[in-house]
């Protein structure tokens, strides 16, 4: 039963009945054997089949899953976790603090919704987490007779299809969205990998639906790129002066040319008009200036293997597959003197915003959702419900310290690290950029402090989870760019599983290399001495591995995968899985005592000390950093160090604050002031509001395209999955008849189109009509009444079509049907692709039109509507035209 401290919580009231029902069932289910429990799970499926109702099954399903988890993982869902699960099942966002066990919470609604046989997707932010969660939580599902799938980068179509076919599939946001786009370009029903969407749980939902919501995911083809122009534009920026020739609008991340600037450039280039639509220079110049003034190496991007790799501002992660659009990426490449890669043409695109709205039932989990509540409600119709913690929060958030300038601030941070480190309390410092993390690292070196650094640089990313897992060890200092390592638990005293995996990895790979150089004797004794006190069984398993020639032939990577219980290990390696697992478990038990001790020591030191070095653009990101400590009732401290010239204060703090502070602040003495903290809070809210408005604006624009996409994808799917060839034929015939009817209608309305109409039809059919001989004689043509003419033209079309089909049918049966389907699909895609380009241009041009009295969004919608309307007509025409000219080579 739930007790205080949440007795007044309305959420609790709402779910109290269900939680009690689940708890009451616990005793009964505890008594059941494993197979009886599994049989219960099967009964639920049958019940659902009969009634098609999920709600009456909630309590039983949750109770079964909880019992299965207790038996397989040894974890029993807390009551607050049950509430989390209920919230997720109610299409809402469960806000649960870090360490509250969201991974386990998801098993409850996932098992329940898997009962429907329609599939459940659990979406995580990276492949590592998808793999980890699938492997661990999969044990619960399998116990219940449900199967799980896992999608990873690089998987083949067949593997994907199989994994999406599972009851519960773990997948990243990126992979599932691309699979959706690819499915909608498939020419063959067997290439489809996804089933119709059913239920989705998004982990770290704010990161996906808010931070990443705006950048569309794009599948594209290369197009012609005027490389020379990018290079010249980059060179020209050297001859331009800030404020004389151009101005920077930092708040909106924009650059504007002055009149003088335009003149200067026109002179250098010797062109009349930068804006000349036949030879436009302006986009290249603006992008080159933006690249110089607003996009910085090691902040917004890093250079790796001669390429520009974007760094995500919110998470500090690199995004190797993304490129900035509209020529900005090329401009940055030109600035860095790198090879300029071709611009691309979009063939399919969708934003996460619109993608996730396709699920009939959507839900999400995060540690930090409340401050973005309005956005979740308005855009996704998702309410945010904060779930009480299982144990009371003990974290202390100390008031911000404000310094006069960057110099004093960073020195104070280094000094604090030094002082705190002397006590042994572990420290985690969050920085906003790669550059700053490296700068702080240098300062710490001056204090002779050792530290681990975690930023978007690839050499660090590889060790990401390991570094974060050890961040809670006594005396450790970890510097991490925002939210790196999110999803990995920071355990006070260090994470022994990681430590053990690493120790075994070092030893096994070392042994392998020694073996290669045939120095085995020295080796064995030195290895065994490292495991003094271990059980006999442990030593003999280890020795048998060391003496197994086949094992010694494995690559380092294969050994690593074995140790990490990676699901994708190759067949010959699988036989070693149980030995390795035994070694790990034995060492864990052996080291548990040591771990508990360490954990206690660090708790007594006050837990993890979190240092924020700058307020971020949103309170959510600050809270994510703070949330890294104080998990599951652990002690912990957080403090932000700020400076007057931090971006947020500088851009949004307002002049009074600046004046006030300049007079109040001594050189290195900080200020703790409510006024400043309040002003920062409101500055942050303003930035959040602005970012929200921008996303909302994008959403409103994208809405039009989204509706159109839904229509096109729906119609396309009808054709693709239609196995009834007769009905495709009917479609084709209807297309032809509709073209004729449309043309005749035009003819009827305006007699001057007579000749044109006929020649259009002749052009379409690819042959002359009998009527042509009569076409000059108006009177004769008039003797045909409308109906008769139509019938005549229909017959001509049927005839042409039929003879084409006969001509093609000699190449084999079934060929014409496939051909017809492919021609419809290919043309649907072609028209959609062209529509996408037109919509992009339209989007740019309405921006300009907005200067008049007109509402740009309204204009955009109108034009988009007309552009879309012509689509069907065009499709019919292209399909018939192509089909009647088809030949087999
Ligand atoms: P979150 O994603 O909410 O930060 P995790 O899912 O990473 O949290 O879980 C944090 C830790 O808590 C994990 O080590 C997990 O095994 C543990 N945990 C979760 N639920 C329970 C439970 N009911 N009982 C005991 N430990 C739990």
Short mmCIF file of N, CA and C in Angstrom, two decimals, residues 744 747 751 753-755 757-758 771-772 774-786 788-789 792-793:
data_model
loop_
_atom_site.label_atom_id
_atom_site.label_comp_id
_atom_site.label_asym_id
_atom_site.label_seq_id
_atom_site.Cartn_x
_atom_site.Cartn_y
_atom_site.Cartn_z
N UNK A 744 -12.73 16.48 -72.34
CA UNK A 744 -13.98 16.79 -73.04
C UNK A 744 -14.78 17.86 -72.31
N UNK A 747 -13.42 20.96 -73.30
CA UNK A 747 -13.85 21.22 -74.67
C UNK A 747 -15.27 21.80 -74.69
N UNK A 751 -15.20 26.11 -76.83
CA UNK A 751 -15.07 25.37 -78.09
C UNK A 751 -13.73 25.58 -78.78
N UNK A 753 -11.01 24.98 -77.79
CA UNK A 753 -10.02 23.98 -77.42
C UNK A 753 -10.12 22.70 -78.23
N UNK A 754 -11.01 22.71 -79.19
CA UNK A 754 -11.30 21.48 -79.91
C UNK A 754 -10.06 20.80 -80.48
N UNK A 755 -9.30 21.57 -81.25
CA UNK A 755 -8.13 20.94 -81.89
C UNK A 755 -7.11 20.52 -80.85
N UNK A 757 -7.63 19.72 -77.82
CA UNK A 757 -8.07 18.54 -77.09
C UNK A 757 -7.71 17.28 -77.85
N UNK A 758 -8.01 17.30 -79.11
CA UNK A 758 -7.75 16.10 -79.89
C UNK A 758 -6.27 15.79 -79.96
N UNK A 771 -10.52 10.75 -86.10
CA UNK A 771 -11.13 12.06 -86.08
C UNK A 771 -10.24 13.15 -86.67
N UNK A 772 -8.95 12.91 -86.64
CA UNK A 772 -8.03 13.95 -87.08
C UNK A 772 -8.38 14.43 -88.48
N UNK A 774 -11.02 14.72 -89.65
CA UNK A 774 -12.23 15.54 -89.65
C UNK A 774 -12.03 16.83 -88.87
N UNK A 775 -10.87 16.96 -88.27
CA UNK A 775 -10.82 17.99 -87.24
C UNK A 775 -10.95 19.42 -87.75
N UNK A 776 -10.61 19.63 -89.00
CA UNK A 776 -10.76 20.98 -89.50
C UNK A 776 -12.23 21.32 -89.76
N UNK A 777 -12.97 20.29 -90.02
CA UNK A 777 -14.36 20.55 -90.35
C UNK A 777 -15.22 20.66 -89.09
N UNK A 778 -15.34 21.88 -88.66
CA UNK A 778 -16.09 22.13 -87.43
C UNK A 778 -17.46 21.52 -87.42
N UNK A 779 -18.09 21.66 -88.55
CA UNK A 779 -19.48 21.23 -88.59
C UNK A 779 -19.60 19.73 -88.38
N UNK A 780 -18.65 19.03 -89.01
CA UNK A 780 -18.69 17.59 -88.85
C UNK A 780 -18.49 17.18 -87.41
N UNK A 781 -17.51 17.85 -86.82
CA UNK A 781 -17.21 17.53 -85.43
C UNK A 781 -18.43 17.77 -84.56
N UNK A 782 -19.15 18.80 -84.91
CA UNK A 782 -20.33 19.14 -84.12
C UNK A 782 -21.44 18.12 -84.23
N UNK A 783 -21.38 17.35 -85.31
CA UNK A 783 -22.45 16.37 -85.44
C UNK A 783 -22.31 15.24 -84.43
N UNK A 784 -21.09 15.01 -83.96
CA UNK A 784 -20.91 14.07 -82.84
C UNK A 784 -21.53 14.70 -81.61
N UNK A 785 -22.41 14.04 -80.99
CA UNK A 785 -22.81 14.68 -79.74
C UNK A 785 -21.80 14.27 -78.67
N UNK A 786 -21.86 14.95 -77.55
CA UNK A 786 -20.84 14.82 -76.52
C UNK A 786 -20.67 13.37 -76.07
N UNK A 788 -21.46 10.63 -77.62
CA UNK A 788 -20.93 9.77 -78.68
C UNK A 788 -19.42 9.94 -78.81
N UNK A 789 -19.00 11.19 -78.74
CA UNK A 789 -17.58 11.51 -78.85
C UNK A 789 -16.80 10.84 -77.72
N UNK A 792 -16.52 7.19 -78.25
CA UNK A 792 -15.54 6.92 -79.29
C UNK A 792 -14.12 7.00 -78.74
N UNK A 793 -13.87 8.05 -77.95
CA UNK A 793 -12.51 8.23 -77.41
C UNK A 793 -12.17 7.16 -76.37
#
